[in-house]
Short mmCIF file of C-alpha atoms in Angstrom, two decimals:
data_model
loop_
_atom_site.label_atom_id
_atom_site.label_comp_id
_atom_site.label_asym_id
_atom_site.label_seq_id
_atom_site.Cartn_x
_atom_site.Cartn_y
_atom_site.Cartn_z
CA MET E 907 0.54 -42.89 -102.65
CA ARG E 908 2.30 -41.73 -99.52
CA PHE E 909 1.47 -38.04 -100.51
CA THR E 910 -2.23 -38.97 -101.08
CA LYS E 911 -2.40 -40.53 -97.49
CA LEU E 912 -0.81 -37.48 -96.05
CA LEU E 913 -3.11 -35.22 -97.81
CA LEU E 914 -6.13 -37.22 -96.67
CA VAL E 915 -4.97 -37.26 -93.01
CA GLY E 916 -4.34 -33.43 -93.21
CA LEU E 917 -7.84 -32.81 -94.65
CA MET E 918 -9.45 -34.88 -91.94
CA MET E 919 -7.50 -33.09 -89.18
CA LEU E 920 -8.54 -29.73 -90.67
CA GLY E 921 -12.29 -30.91 -90.84
CA GLY E 922 -12.12 -32.00 -87.28
CA ALA E 923 -10.73 -28.60 -86.20
CA ILE E 924 -13.45 -26.83 -88.02
CA CYS E 925 -16.14 -28.96 -86.50
CA THR E 926 -14.94 -28.49 -82.98
CA SER E 927 -14.66 -24.74 -83.29
CA ALA E 928 -18.24 -24.30 -84.67
CA PRO E 929 -20.81 -22.94 -82.12
CA SER E 930 -23.28 -25.52 -80.82
CA ALA E 931 -26.31 -25.64 -78.59
CA GLN E 932 -24.13 -26.61 -75.78
CA THR E 933 -22.34 -23.31 -75.87
CA ARG E 934 -25.53 -21.24 -75.90
CA PRO E 935 -25.96 -19.57 -72.56
CA ASP E 936 -28.81 -20.56 -70.40
CA VAL E 937 -30.99 -17.50 -69.54
CA SER E 938 -33.67 -19.43 -67.58
CA GLY E 939 -34.39 -18.14 -64.14
CA LYS E 940 -35.11 -14.83 -62.42
CA TRP E 941 -33.21 -11.69 -63.39
CA GLN E 942 -33.32 -8.40 -61.50
CA GLY E 943 -31.77 -5.05 -62.34
CA THR E 944 -32.05 -1.44 -63.34
CA TRP E 945 -32.92 0.55 -66.36
CA ALA E 946 -32.17 4.23 -67.02
CA TYR E 947 -33.00 6.45 -69.90
CA GLN E 948 -30.02 7.52 -71.88
CA ASN E 949 -31.19 11.03 -71.29
CA THR E 950 -31.00 10.51 -67.49
CA THR E 951 -33.29 13.45 -66.76
CA LEU E 952 -36.24 11.34 -68.05
CA GLY E 953 -35.91 8.69 -65.38
CA SER E 954 -35.02 5.23 -64.36
CA GLY E 955 -36.38 2.27 -62.52
CA GLN E 956 -36.23 -1.44 -61.68
CA VAL E 957 -36.62 -4.52 -63.87
CA THR E 958 -37.46 -8.03 -62.85
CA MET E 959 -37.61 -10.71 -65.57
CA THR E 960 -38.35 -14.52 -65.20
CA LEU E 961 -37.55 -16.72 -68.11
CA THR E 962 -37.95 -20.29 -69.21
CA GLN E 963 -35.65 -21.26 -72.09
CA LYS E 964 -36.08 -23.90 -74.81
CA GLY E 965 -33.23 -24.03 -77.30
CA SER E 966 -32.60 -20.47 -78.68
CA LYS E 967 -35.86 -19.10 -77.48
CA ALA E 968 -36.95 -18.09 -73.87
CA THR E 969 -40.37 -16.76 -72.76
CA GLY E 970 -41.57 -15.26 -69.53
CA ASP E 971 -42.73 -12.21 -67.67
CA LEU E 972 -41.20 -8.78 -67.36
CA VAL E 973 -41.95 -6.28 -64.60
CA VAL E 974 -40.69 -2.66 -65.10
CA THR E 975 -41.14 0.14 -62.61
CA GLY E 976 -40.68 3.78 -62.92
CA THR E 977 -42.01 4.29 -66.44
CA PRO E 978 -44.47 6.93 -67.27
CA VAL E 979 -46.49 4.19 -69.30
CA GLU E 980 -47.00 0.66 -68.15
CA ARG E 981 -44.23 -1.52 -69.69
CA SER E 982 -44.79 -4.85 -67.74
CA GLY E 983 -45.94 -7.98 -69.54
CA ALA E 984 -45.02 -11.10 -71.40
CA VAL E 985 -41.55 -11.15 -72.99
CA THR E 986 -39.95 -13.30 -75.66
CA VAL E 987 -36.20 -13.62 -75.93
CA MET E 988 -34.26 -14.93 -78.93
CA LEU E 989 -30.58 -15.96 -78.35
CA SER E 990 -27.79 -16.03 -80.82
CA GLY E 991 -24.50 -16.85 -79.05
CA SER E 992 -24.28 -14.28 -76.21
CA ASP E 993 -26.60 -11.87 -78.02
CA VAL E 994 -30.06 -11.54 -76.42
CA TYR E 995 -32.83 -10.10 -78.50
CA MET E 996 -36.04 -9.14 -76.48
CA VAL E 997 -39.34 -8.51 -77.86
CA TYR E 998 -42.37 -7.64 -75.74
CA PRO E 999 -45.76 -6.52 -76.72
CA THR E 1000 -45.67 -3.06 -75.24
CA GLY E 1001 -43.82 -1.84 -78.25
CA PHE E 1002 -40.15 -2.18 -77.22
CA THR E 1003 -37.33 -4.33 -78.34
CA GLY E 1004 -34.02 -4.97 -76.50
CA TYR E 1005 -30.52 -5.88 -77.53
CA LEU E 1006 -28.47 -7.29 -74.60
CA LYS E 1007 -25.30 -9.29 -74.17
CA VAL E 1008 -25.18 -12.18 -71.59
CA SER E 1009 -22.12 -12.99 -69.80
CA GLY E 1010 -22.54 -15.55 -67.10
CA ASP E 1011 -24.99 -14.25 -64.55
CA GLU E 1012 -25.15 -10.77 -66.06
CA MET E 1013 -27.09 -9.15 -69.06
CA LYS E 1014 -26.42 -5.64 -70.24
CA GLY E 1015 -27.64 -3.61 -73.14
CA GLN E 1016 -30.31 -1.28 -74.50
CA ILE E 1017 -33.97 -1.21 -74.80
CA ASP E 1018 -35.15 0.70 -77.80
CA GLY E 1019 -38.19 2.95 -78.04
CA MET E 1020 -38.95 6.73 -78.32
CA ASN E 1021 -36.33 7.22 -75.49
CA PRO E 1022 -33.75 4.43 -75.50
CA ALA E 1023 -32.74 3.01 -72.03
CA ASN E 1024 -29.72 1.22 -70.69
CA VAL E 1025 -30.43 -2.02 -68.85
CA VAL E 1026 -28.22 -4.11 -66.43
CA LEU E 1027 -29.71 -7.45 -65.10
CA LYS E 1028 -28.28 -9.97 -62.72
CA ARG E 1029 -29.35 -13.53 -62.42
CA GLN E 1030 -30.90 -14.29 -58.92
CA LYS E 1031 -29.76 -17.38 -57.28
#
């Protein structure tokens, strides 16, 4: 009987530890607000420019507007962002996707396309 109680208490403690370590919506970063930064093609001879993004977040999805300067083709427009932990997946209708990591008030990563570009954004306060 004593062994059964000890086993039950041990399993309850283990279950509690697992539950507290699981990611929750509370640990998801908030990317709402205005972000500004730069982009540069990986082949730097192709160019670089500025990026401004304003987002409104609901749960694991954020939407907003993206303004990109310095591109040979217009790349500004609506943007949708999906969040998974600190991973930020950007999709916008001009044919590009982006994979960024958010850490506090900074996002860094890459935008894919015919010529991939590195992006660094900082939240404006």
